[in-house]
Coordinates of C-alpha atoms and ligand atoms in Angstrom, one line a residue:
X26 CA 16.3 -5.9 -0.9
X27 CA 16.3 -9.4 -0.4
X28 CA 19.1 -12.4 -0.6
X29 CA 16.5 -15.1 0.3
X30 CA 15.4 -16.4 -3.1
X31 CA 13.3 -19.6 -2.8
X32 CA 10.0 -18.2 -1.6
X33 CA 8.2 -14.9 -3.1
X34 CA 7.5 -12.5 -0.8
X35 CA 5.5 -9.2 -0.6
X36 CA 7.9 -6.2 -1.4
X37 CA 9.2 -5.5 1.2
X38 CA 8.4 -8.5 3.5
X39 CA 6.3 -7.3 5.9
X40 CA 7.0 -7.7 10.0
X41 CA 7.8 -10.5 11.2
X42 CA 7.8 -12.9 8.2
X43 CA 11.3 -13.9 8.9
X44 CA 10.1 -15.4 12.1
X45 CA 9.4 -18.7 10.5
X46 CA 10.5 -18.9 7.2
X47 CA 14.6 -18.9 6.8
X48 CA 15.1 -22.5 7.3
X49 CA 13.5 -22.7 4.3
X50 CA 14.7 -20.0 2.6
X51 CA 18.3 -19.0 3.6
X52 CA 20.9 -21.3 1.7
X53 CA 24.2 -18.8 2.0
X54 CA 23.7 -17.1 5.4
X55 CA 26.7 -15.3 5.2
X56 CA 28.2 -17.6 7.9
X57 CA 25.4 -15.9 10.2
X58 CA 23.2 -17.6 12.6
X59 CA 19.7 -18.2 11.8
X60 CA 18.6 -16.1 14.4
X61 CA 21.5 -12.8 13.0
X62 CA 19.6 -13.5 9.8
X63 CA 15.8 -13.1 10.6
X64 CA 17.3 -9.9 12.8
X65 CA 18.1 -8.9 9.5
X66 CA 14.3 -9.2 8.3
X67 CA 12.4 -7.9 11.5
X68 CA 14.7 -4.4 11.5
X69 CA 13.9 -3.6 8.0
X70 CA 10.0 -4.3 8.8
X71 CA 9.1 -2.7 11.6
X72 CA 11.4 0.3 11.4
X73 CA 9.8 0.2 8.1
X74 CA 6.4 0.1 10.2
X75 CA 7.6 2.8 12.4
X76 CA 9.1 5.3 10.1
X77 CA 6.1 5.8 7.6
X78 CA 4.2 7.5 10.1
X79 CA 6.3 10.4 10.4
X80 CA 7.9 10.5 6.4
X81 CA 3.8 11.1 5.3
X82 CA 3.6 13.9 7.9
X83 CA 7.2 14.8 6.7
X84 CA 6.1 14.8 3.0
X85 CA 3.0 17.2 3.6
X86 CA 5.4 19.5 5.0
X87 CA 8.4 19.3 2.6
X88 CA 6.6 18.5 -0.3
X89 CA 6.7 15.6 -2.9
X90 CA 10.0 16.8 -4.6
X91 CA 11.8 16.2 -1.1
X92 CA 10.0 13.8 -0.1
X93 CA 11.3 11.3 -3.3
X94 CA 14.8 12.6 -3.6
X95 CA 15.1 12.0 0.4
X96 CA 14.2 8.6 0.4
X97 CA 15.2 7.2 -2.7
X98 CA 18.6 8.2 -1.7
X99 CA 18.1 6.5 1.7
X100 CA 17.5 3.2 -0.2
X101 CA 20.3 3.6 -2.1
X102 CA 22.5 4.6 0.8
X103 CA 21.0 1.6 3.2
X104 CA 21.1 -1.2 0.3
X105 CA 24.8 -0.3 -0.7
X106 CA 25.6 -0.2 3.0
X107 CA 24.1 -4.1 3.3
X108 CA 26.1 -5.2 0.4
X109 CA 29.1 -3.2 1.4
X110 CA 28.6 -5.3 4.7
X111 CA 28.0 -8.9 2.8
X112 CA 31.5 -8.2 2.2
X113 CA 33.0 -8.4 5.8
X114 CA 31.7 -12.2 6.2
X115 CA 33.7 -13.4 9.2
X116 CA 34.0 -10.4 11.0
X117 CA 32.4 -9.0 14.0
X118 CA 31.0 -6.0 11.7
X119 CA 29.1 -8.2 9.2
X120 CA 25.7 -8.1 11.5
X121 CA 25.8 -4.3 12.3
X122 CA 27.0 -2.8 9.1
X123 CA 24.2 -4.8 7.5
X124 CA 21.4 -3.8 10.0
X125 CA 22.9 -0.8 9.6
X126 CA 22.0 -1.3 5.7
X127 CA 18.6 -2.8 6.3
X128 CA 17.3 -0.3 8.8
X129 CA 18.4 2.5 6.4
X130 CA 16.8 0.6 3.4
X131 CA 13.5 -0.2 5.4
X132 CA 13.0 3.4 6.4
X133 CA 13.5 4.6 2.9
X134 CA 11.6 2.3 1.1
X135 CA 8.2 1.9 3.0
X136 CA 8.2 6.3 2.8
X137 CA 8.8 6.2 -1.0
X138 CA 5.7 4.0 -0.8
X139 CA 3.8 6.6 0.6
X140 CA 5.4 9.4 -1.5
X141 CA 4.8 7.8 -4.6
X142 CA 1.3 7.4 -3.9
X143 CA 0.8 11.1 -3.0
X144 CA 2.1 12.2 -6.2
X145 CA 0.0 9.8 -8.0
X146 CA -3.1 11.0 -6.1
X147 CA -2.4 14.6 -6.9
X148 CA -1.1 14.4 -10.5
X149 CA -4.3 11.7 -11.5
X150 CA -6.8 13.1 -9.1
X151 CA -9.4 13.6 -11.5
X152 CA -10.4 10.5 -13.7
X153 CA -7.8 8.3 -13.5
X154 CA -7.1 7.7 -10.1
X155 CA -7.2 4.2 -9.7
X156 CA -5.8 3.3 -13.0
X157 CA -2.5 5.2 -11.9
X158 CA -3.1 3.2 -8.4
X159 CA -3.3 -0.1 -10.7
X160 CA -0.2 0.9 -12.4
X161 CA 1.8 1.8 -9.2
X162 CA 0.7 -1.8 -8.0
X163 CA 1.6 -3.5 -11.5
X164 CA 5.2 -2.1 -11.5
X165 CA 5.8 -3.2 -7.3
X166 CA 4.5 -6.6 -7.8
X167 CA 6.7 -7.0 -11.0
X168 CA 9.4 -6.5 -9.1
X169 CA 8.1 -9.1 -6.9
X170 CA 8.0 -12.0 -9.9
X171 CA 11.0 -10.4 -11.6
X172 CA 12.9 -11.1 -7.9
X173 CA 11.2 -14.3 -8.1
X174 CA 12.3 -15.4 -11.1
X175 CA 15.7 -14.1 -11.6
X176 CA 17.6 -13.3 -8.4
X177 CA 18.8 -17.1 -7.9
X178 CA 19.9 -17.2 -11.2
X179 CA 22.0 -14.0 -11.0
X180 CA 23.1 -15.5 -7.5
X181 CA 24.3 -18.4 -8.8
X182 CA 26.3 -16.6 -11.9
X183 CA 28.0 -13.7 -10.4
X184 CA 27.4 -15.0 -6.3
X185 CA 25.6 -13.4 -3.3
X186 CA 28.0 -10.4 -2.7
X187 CA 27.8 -9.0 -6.5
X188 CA 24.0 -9.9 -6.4
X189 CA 23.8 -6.9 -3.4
X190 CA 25.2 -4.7 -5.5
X191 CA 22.9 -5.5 -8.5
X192 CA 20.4 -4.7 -6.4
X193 CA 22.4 -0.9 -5.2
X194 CA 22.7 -0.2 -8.8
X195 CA 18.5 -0.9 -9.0
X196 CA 18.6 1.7 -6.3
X197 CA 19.9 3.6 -8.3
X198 CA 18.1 3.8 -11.3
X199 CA 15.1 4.4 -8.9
X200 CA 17.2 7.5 -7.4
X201 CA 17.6 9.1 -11.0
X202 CA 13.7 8.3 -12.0
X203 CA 13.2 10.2 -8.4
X204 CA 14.9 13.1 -9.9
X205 CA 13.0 12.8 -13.1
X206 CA 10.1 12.8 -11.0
X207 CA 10.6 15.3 -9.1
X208 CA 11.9 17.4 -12.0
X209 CA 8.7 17.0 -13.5
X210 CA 6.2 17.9 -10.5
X211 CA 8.9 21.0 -9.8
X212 CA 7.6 21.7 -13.9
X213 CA 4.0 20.7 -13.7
X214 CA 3.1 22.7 -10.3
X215 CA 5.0 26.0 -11.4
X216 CA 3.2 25.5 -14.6
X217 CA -0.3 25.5 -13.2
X218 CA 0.8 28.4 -10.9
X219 CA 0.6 26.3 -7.9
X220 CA 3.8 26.6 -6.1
X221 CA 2.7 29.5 -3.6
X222 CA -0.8 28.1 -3.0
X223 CA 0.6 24.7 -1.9
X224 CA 3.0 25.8 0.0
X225 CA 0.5 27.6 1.9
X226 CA -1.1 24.5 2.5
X227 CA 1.9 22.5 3.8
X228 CA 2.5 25.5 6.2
X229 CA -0.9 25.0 7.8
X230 CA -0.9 21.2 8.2
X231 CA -0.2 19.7 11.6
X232 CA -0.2 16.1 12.7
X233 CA -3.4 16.7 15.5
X234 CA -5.1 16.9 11.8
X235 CA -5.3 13.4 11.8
X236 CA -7.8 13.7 14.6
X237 CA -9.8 15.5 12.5
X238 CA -10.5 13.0 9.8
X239 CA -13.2 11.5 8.9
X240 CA -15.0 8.3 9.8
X241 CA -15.0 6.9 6.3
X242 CA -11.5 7.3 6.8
X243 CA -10.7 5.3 9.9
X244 CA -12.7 2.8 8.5
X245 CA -10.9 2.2 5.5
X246 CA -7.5 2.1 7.5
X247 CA -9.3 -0.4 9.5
X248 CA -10.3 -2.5 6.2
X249 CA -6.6 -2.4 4.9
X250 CA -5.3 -3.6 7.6
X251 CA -8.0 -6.6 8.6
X252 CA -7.6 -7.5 4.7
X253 CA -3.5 -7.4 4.1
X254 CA -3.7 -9.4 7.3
X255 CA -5.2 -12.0 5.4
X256 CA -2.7 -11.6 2.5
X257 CA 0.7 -11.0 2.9
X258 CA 1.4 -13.0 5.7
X259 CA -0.7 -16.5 3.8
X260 CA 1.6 -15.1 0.9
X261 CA 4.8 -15.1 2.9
X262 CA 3.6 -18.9 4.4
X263 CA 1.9 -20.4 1.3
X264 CA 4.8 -22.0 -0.1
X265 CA 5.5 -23.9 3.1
X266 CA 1.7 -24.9 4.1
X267 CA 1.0 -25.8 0.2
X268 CA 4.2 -27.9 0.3
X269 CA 3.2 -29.9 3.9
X270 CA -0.4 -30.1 3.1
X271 CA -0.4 -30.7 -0.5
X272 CA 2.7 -32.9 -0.6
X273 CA 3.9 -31.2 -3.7
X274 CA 7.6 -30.2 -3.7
X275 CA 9.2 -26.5 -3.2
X276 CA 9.5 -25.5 -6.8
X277 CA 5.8 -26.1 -7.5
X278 CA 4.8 -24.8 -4.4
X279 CA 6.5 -21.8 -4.5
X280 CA 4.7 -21.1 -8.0
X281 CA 1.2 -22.1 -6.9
X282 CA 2.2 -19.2 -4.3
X283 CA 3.2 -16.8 -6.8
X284 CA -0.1 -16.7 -8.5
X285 CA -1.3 -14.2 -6.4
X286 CA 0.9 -11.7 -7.7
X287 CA 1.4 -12.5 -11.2
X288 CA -2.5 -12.4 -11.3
X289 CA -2.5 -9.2 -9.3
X290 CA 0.5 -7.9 -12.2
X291 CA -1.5 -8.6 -14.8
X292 CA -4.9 -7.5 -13.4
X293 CA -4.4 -4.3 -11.4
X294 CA -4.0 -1.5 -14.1
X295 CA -7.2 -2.5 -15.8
X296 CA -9.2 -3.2 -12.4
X297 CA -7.7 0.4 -11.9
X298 CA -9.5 1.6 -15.4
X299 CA -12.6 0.1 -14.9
X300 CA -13.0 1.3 -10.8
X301 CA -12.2 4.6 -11.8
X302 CA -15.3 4.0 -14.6
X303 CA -18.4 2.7 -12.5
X304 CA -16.9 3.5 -9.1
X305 CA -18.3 1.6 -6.2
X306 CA -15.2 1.4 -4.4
X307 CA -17.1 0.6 -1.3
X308 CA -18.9 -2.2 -2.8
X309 CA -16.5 -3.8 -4.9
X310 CA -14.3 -3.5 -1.5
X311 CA -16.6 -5.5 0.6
X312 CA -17.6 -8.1 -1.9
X313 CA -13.7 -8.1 -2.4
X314 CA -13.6 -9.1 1.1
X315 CA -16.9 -11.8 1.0
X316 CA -15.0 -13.7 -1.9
X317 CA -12.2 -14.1 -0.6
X318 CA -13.7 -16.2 2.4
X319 CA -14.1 -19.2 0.5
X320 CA -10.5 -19.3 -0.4
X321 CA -9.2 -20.0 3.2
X322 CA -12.2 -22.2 3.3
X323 CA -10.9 -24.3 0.8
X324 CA -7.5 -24.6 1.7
X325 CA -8.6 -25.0 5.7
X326 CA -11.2 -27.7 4.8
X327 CA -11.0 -29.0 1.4
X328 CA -7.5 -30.6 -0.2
X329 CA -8.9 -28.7 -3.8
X330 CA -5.7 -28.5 -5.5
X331 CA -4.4 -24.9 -4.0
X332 CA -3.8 -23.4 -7.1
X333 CA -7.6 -22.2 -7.7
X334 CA -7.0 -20.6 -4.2
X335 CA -4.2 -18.7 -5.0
X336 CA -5.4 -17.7 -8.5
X337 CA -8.8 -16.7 -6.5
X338 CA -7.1 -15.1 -4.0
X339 CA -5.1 -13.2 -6.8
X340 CA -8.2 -11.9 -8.4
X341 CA -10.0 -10.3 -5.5
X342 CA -6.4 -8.9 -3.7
X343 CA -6.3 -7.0 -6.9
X344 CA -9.5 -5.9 -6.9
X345 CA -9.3 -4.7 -3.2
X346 CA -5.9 -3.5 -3.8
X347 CA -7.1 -1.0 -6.6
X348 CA -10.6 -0.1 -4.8
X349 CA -9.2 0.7 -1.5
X350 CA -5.8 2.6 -1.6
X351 CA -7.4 4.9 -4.2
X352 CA -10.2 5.4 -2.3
X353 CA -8.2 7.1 0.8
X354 CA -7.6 10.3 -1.1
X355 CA -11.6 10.5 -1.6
X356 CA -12.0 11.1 2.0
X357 CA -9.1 13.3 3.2
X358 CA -8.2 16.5 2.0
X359 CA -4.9 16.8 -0.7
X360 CA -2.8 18.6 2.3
X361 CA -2.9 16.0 4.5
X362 CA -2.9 13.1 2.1
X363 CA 0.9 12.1 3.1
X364 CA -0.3 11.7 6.9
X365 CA -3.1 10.0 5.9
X366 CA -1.2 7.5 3.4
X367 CA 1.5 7.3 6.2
X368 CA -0.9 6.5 9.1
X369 CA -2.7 3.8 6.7
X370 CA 0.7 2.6 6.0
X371 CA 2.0 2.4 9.3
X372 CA -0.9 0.4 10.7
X373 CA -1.2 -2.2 8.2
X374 CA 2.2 -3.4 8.5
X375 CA 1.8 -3.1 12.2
X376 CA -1.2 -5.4 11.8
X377 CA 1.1 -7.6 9.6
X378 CA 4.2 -7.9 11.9
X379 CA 1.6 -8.9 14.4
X380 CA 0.1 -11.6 12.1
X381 CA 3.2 -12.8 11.4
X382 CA 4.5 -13.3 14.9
X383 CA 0.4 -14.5 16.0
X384 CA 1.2 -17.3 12.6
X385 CA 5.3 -17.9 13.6
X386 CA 3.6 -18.9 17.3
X387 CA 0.6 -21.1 15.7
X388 CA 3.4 -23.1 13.9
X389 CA 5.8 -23.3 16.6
X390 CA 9.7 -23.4 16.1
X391 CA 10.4 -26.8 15.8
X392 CA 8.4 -29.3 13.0
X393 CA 6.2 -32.0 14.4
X394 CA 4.1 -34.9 13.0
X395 CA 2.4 -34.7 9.9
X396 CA -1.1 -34.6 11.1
X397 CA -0.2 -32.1 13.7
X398 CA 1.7 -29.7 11.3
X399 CA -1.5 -30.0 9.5
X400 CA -3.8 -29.1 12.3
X401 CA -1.7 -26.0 12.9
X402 CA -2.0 -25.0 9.1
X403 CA -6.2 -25.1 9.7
X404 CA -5.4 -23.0 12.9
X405 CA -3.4 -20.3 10.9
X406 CA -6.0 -20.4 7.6
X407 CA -8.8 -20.1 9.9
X408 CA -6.8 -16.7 11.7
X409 CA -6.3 -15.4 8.6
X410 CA -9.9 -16.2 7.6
X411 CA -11.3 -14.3 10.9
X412 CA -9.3 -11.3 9.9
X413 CA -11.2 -11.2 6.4
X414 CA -14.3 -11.7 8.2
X415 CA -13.2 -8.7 9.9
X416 CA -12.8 -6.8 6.9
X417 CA -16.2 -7.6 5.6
X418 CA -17.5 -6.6 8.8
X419 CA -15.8 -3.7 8.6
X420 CA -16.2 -3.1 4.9
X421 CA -19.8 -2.9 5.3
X422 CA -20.1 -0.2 8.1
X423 CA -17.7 1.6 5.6
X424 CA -20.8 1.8 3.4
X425 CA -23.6 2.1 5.6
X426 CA -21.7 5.4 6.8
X427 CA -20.5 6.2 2.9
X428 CA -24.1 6.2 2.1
X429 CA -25.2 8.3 4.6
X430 CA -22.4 10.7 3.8
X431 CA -22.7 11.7 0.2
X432 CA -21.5 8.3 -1.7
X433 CA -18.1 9.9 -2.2
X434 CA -16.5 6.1 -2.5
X435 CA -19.4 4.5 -4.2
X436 CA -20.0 7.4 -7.0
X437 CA -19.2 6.3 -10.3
X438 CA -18.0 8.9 -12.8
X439 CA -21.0 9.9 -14.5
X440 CA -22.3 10.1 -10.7
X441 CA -19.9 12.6 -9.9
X442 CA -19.6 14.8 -13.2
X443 CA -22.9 15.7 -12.8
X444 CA -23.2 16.9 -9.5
X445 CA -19.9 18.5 -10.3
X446 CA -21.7 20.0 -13.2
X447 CA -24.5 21.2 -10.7
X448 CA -22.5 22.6 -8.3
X449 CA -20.6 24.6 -10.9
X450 CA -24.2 26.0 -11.9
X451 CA -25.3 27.3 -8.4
X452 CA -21.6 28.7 -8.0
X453 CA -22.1 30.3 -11.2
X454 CA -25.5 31.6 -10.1
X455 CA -24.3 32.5 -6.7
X456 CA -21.3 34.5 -8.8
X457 CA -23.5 36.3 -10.9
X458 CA -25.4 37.7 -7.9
X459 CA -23.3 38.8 -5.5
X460 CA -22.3 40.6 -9.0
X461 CA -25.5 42.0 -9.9
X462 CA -26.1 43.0 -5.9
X463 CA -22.5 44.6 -5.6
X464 CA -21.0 42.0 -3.3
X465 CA -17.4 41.5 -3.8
X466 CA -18.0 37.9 -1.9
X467 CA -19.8 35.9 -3.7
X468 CA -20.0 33.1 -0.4
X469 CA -21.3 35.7 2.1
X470 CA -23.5 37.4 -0.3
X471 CA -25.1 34.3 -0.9
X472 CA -25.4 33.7 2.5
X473 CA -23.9 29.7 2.0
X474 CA -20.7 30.3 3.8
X475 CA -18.3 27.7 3.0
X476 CA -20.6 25.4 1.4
X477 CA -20.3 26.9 -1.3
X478 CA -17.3 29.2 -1.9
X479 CA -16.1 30.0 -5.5
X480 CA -14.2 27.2 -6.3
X481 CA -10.3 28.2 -7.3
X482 CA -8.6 26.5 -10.4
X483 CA -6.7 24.5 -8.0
X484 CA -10.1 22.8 -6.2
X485 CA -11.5 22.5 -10.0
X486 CA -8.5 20.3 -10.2
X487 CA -8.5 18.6 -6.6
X488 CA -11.6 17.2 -6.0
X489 CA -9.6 16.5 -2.4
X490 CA -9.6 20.2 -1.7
X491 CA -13.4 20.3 -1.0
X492 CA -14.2 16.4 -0.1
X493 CA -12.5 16.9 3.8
X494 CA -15.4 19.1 5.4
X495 CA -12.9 19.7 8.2
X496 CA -10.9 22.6 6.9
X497 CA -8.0 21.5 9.8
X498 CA -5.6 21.3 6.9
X499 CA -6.3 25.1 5.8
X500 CA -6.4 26.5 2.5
X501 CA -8.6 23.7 2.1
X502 CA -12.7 25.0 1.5
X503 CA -16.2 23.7 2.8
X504 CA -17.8 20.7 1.5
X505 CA -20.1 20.6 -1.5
X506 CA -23.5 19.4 -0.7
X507 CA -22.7 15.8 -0.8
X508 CA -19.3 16.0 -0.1
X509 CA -18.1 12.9 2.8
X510 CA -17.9 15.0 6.4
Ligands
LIG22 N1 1.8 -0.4 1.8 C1 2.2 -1.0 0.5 C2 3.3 -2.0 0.7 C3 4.4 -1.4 1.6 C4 5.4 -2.0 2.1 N2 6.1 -1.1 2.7 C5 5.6 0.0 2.7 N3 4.5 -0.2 1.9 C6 1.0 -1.8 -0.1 O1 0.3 -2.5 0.6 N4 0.8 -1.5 -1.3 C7 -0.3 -2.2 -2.0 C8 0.0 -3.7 -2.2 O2 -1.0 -4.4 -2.4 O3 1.1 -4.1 -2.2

């Protein structure tokens, strides 16, 4: 998605990032002006931002299996439009053709974010959750080092234009793993006899649901984006400030950046593992957020060689990475979990782009001295360090109100096979009454109402289906006893 080659980025570069970084990162512009070129950035971000929104509502309502095919092929139709555009260099079409291109990719690509991670929350939503999170995030920063380490070299063999199309035909190979995908959930719902039941559901779910959703909820979308505020945009910077600061030349800076995420490629899937294992998502997500204070500390205050930041920063990104996207599909019911990952989404790049421009202002557009470049740096490592403070601040209410609501984030999975184990037992009992008293509703028999309504094979599976207590989303039953609302 991305001709600029000398810095790592987050995939996709978030909002903004382009504000400040192409003179150091844009060696064939395509004849276009600096400004035409960071256009080309900001479009793909923030209709990126924009679009996710509505493609998680969308997603609810369609389903998965058009949900992937839709906006894989969008990618593949927006990157293959940008390359087809690389091509009219020297015309007045080269800029729109390839916004064109970008604002197609960027509204594909952001939604099969949130796509992907709905299917993974509803195929893995029992024990391996955040595993299957930690894999997701493996793969997407892989392709972050992997752009990293071999786009220049492909450039400079085969040349920017062919490059673009190296990337359509990565497109896609992600459009035919879509329709693997998607030929496999098609397989996997008809074979658990779900297709009518969650189709139901879709029917029912509205976006006012979002109002309905709980505290824990808007809490963690509030932590997310506070955190990633923090990251991406030190991430999309680093190379830069590590390079003024540190005096050491683009190459090396550019690695010392990169630690983040090959730490966070290595790390994730077993941070995933052991999260879903002893839980405490809440915990692990504010200490997440405590240790990673020091690191702007350091490189604000101290001139300890940056790479123990980075690799720092690497290590507790991934943990908060793998605690707190798999811990949104605790606290919202299954049928609303694309609004939910949307929404999420949606704000945290907002809060991004706005970092990014709030950085790109600290730094001003034209260099200065030394010593006064270096005196912004500390200004934009000291924002980014308020916005972590923000997410430990945040962070911990998420637990004081986790803990007063059932522990659904901070249960580990003994924790929650057990009461699972109990509830079963009273439904059981509660079954086995209404039996013996002649009820044909077991619920009203009981006299528990919602609380405790048979549970369907499809809730056995979906521990979503009884975590929202607000059934807005329909289809969806009561609360256990300890459930979040
Ligand atoms: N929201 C994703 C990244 C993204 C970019 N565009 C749309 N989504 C995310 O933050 N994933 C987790 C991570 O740490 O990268």
């Amino acid at each position: 998605s991305n001709n600029c080659t000398d810095e790592q980025q987050p995939s996709p570069s978030p909002p903004g990032v382009a504000e400040h970084i192409s003179s150091t990162c844009c060696r064939d512009c395509l004849g276009m002006s600096e400004q035409n070129y960071n256009l080309l950035y900001a479009v793909y971000a923030w209709t990126n931002a924009v679009v996710v929104f509505f493609s998680g509502f969308l997603v609810d309502k369609l389903g998965n299996r058009a949900g992937v095919i839709a906006f894989s092929l969008l990618c593949l139709v927006g990157s293959s439009t940008f390359a087809a555009g690389a091509h009219l260099r020297g015309t007045d079409y080269l800029l729109p053709v390839m916004l064109l291109g970008r604002l197609l990719f960027g509204a594909g690509n952001g939604s099969l974010t949130v796509v992907q991670n709905r299917l993974v929350a509803f195929w893995f939503n029992k024990k391996e959750l955040a595993l299957a999170f930690g894999c997701v995030l493996a793969f997407s920063r892989c392709g972050s080092v992997l752009n990293f380490f071999l786009t220049e070299n492909i450039r400079d063999a085969i040349g920017l234009e062919w490059t673009l199309w190296f990337g359509v035909g990565l497109c896609l190979l992600g459009f035919v793993a879509a329709g693997v995908v998607s030929g496999l959930d098609v397989y996997g719902v008809r074979a658990m006899g779900l297709t009518e039941e969650l189709q139901q559901e879709s029917r029912r779910v509205k976006l006012q649901d979002l109002g309905q959703f709980s505290l824990q909820f808007w809490l963690l979308v509030l932590s997310i984006m506070f955190y990633y505020n923090g990251v991406f945009p030190f991430v999309a910077d680093a190379s830069q400030f590590i390079n003024q600061k540190y005096s050491l030349d683009d190459k090396v800076s550019a690695y010392i950046t990169g630690a983040v995420y090959d730490v966070s490629m290595l790390l994730s899937p077993f941070l995933g593992g052991l999260i879903d294992i002893i839980g405490k998502r809440g915990y692990l997500a504010l200490l997440c957020a405590l240790l990673t204070i020091p690191v702007f500390g350091l490189l604000a205050f101290t001139t300890v060689y940056p790479l123990v930041s980075t690799l720092w920063l690497g290590v507790t990104y991934s943990f908060a990475a793998a605690s707190m996207w798999p811990s949104l599909p605790l606290v919202v019911p299954r049928a609303t979990l694309g609004t939910a990952l949307g929404f999420s989404t949606s704000v945290q790049m907002i809060g991004i782009g706005v970092s990014n421009v709030v950085v790109g202002r600290i730094l001003g557009q034209t260099d200065s001295t030394r010593s006064v470049m270096l005196d912004r740096w500390k200004l934009v490592m000291l924002y980014l360090l308020g916005n972590v403070i923000a997410a430990v601040v945040v962070t911990l209410l998420l637990n004081a109100v986790d803990l007063k609501r059932g522990r659904k984030l901070n249960q580990s999975r003994k924790e929650k096979l057990s009461l699972e184990r109990m509830d079963q037992l009273v439904e059981d009992g509660i079954a086995h009454a209404s039996i013996e008293s002649g009820s044909a509703d077991a619920s009203s028999a009981a006299g528990y109402g919602v609380d405790f309504a048979p549970r369907s094979e499809a809730d056995e599976r979906s521990p979503l289906l009884s975590s929202g207590g607000s059934s807005s989303g329909g289809g969806i039953t009561g609360g256990r006893k300890h459930a979040i609302n």
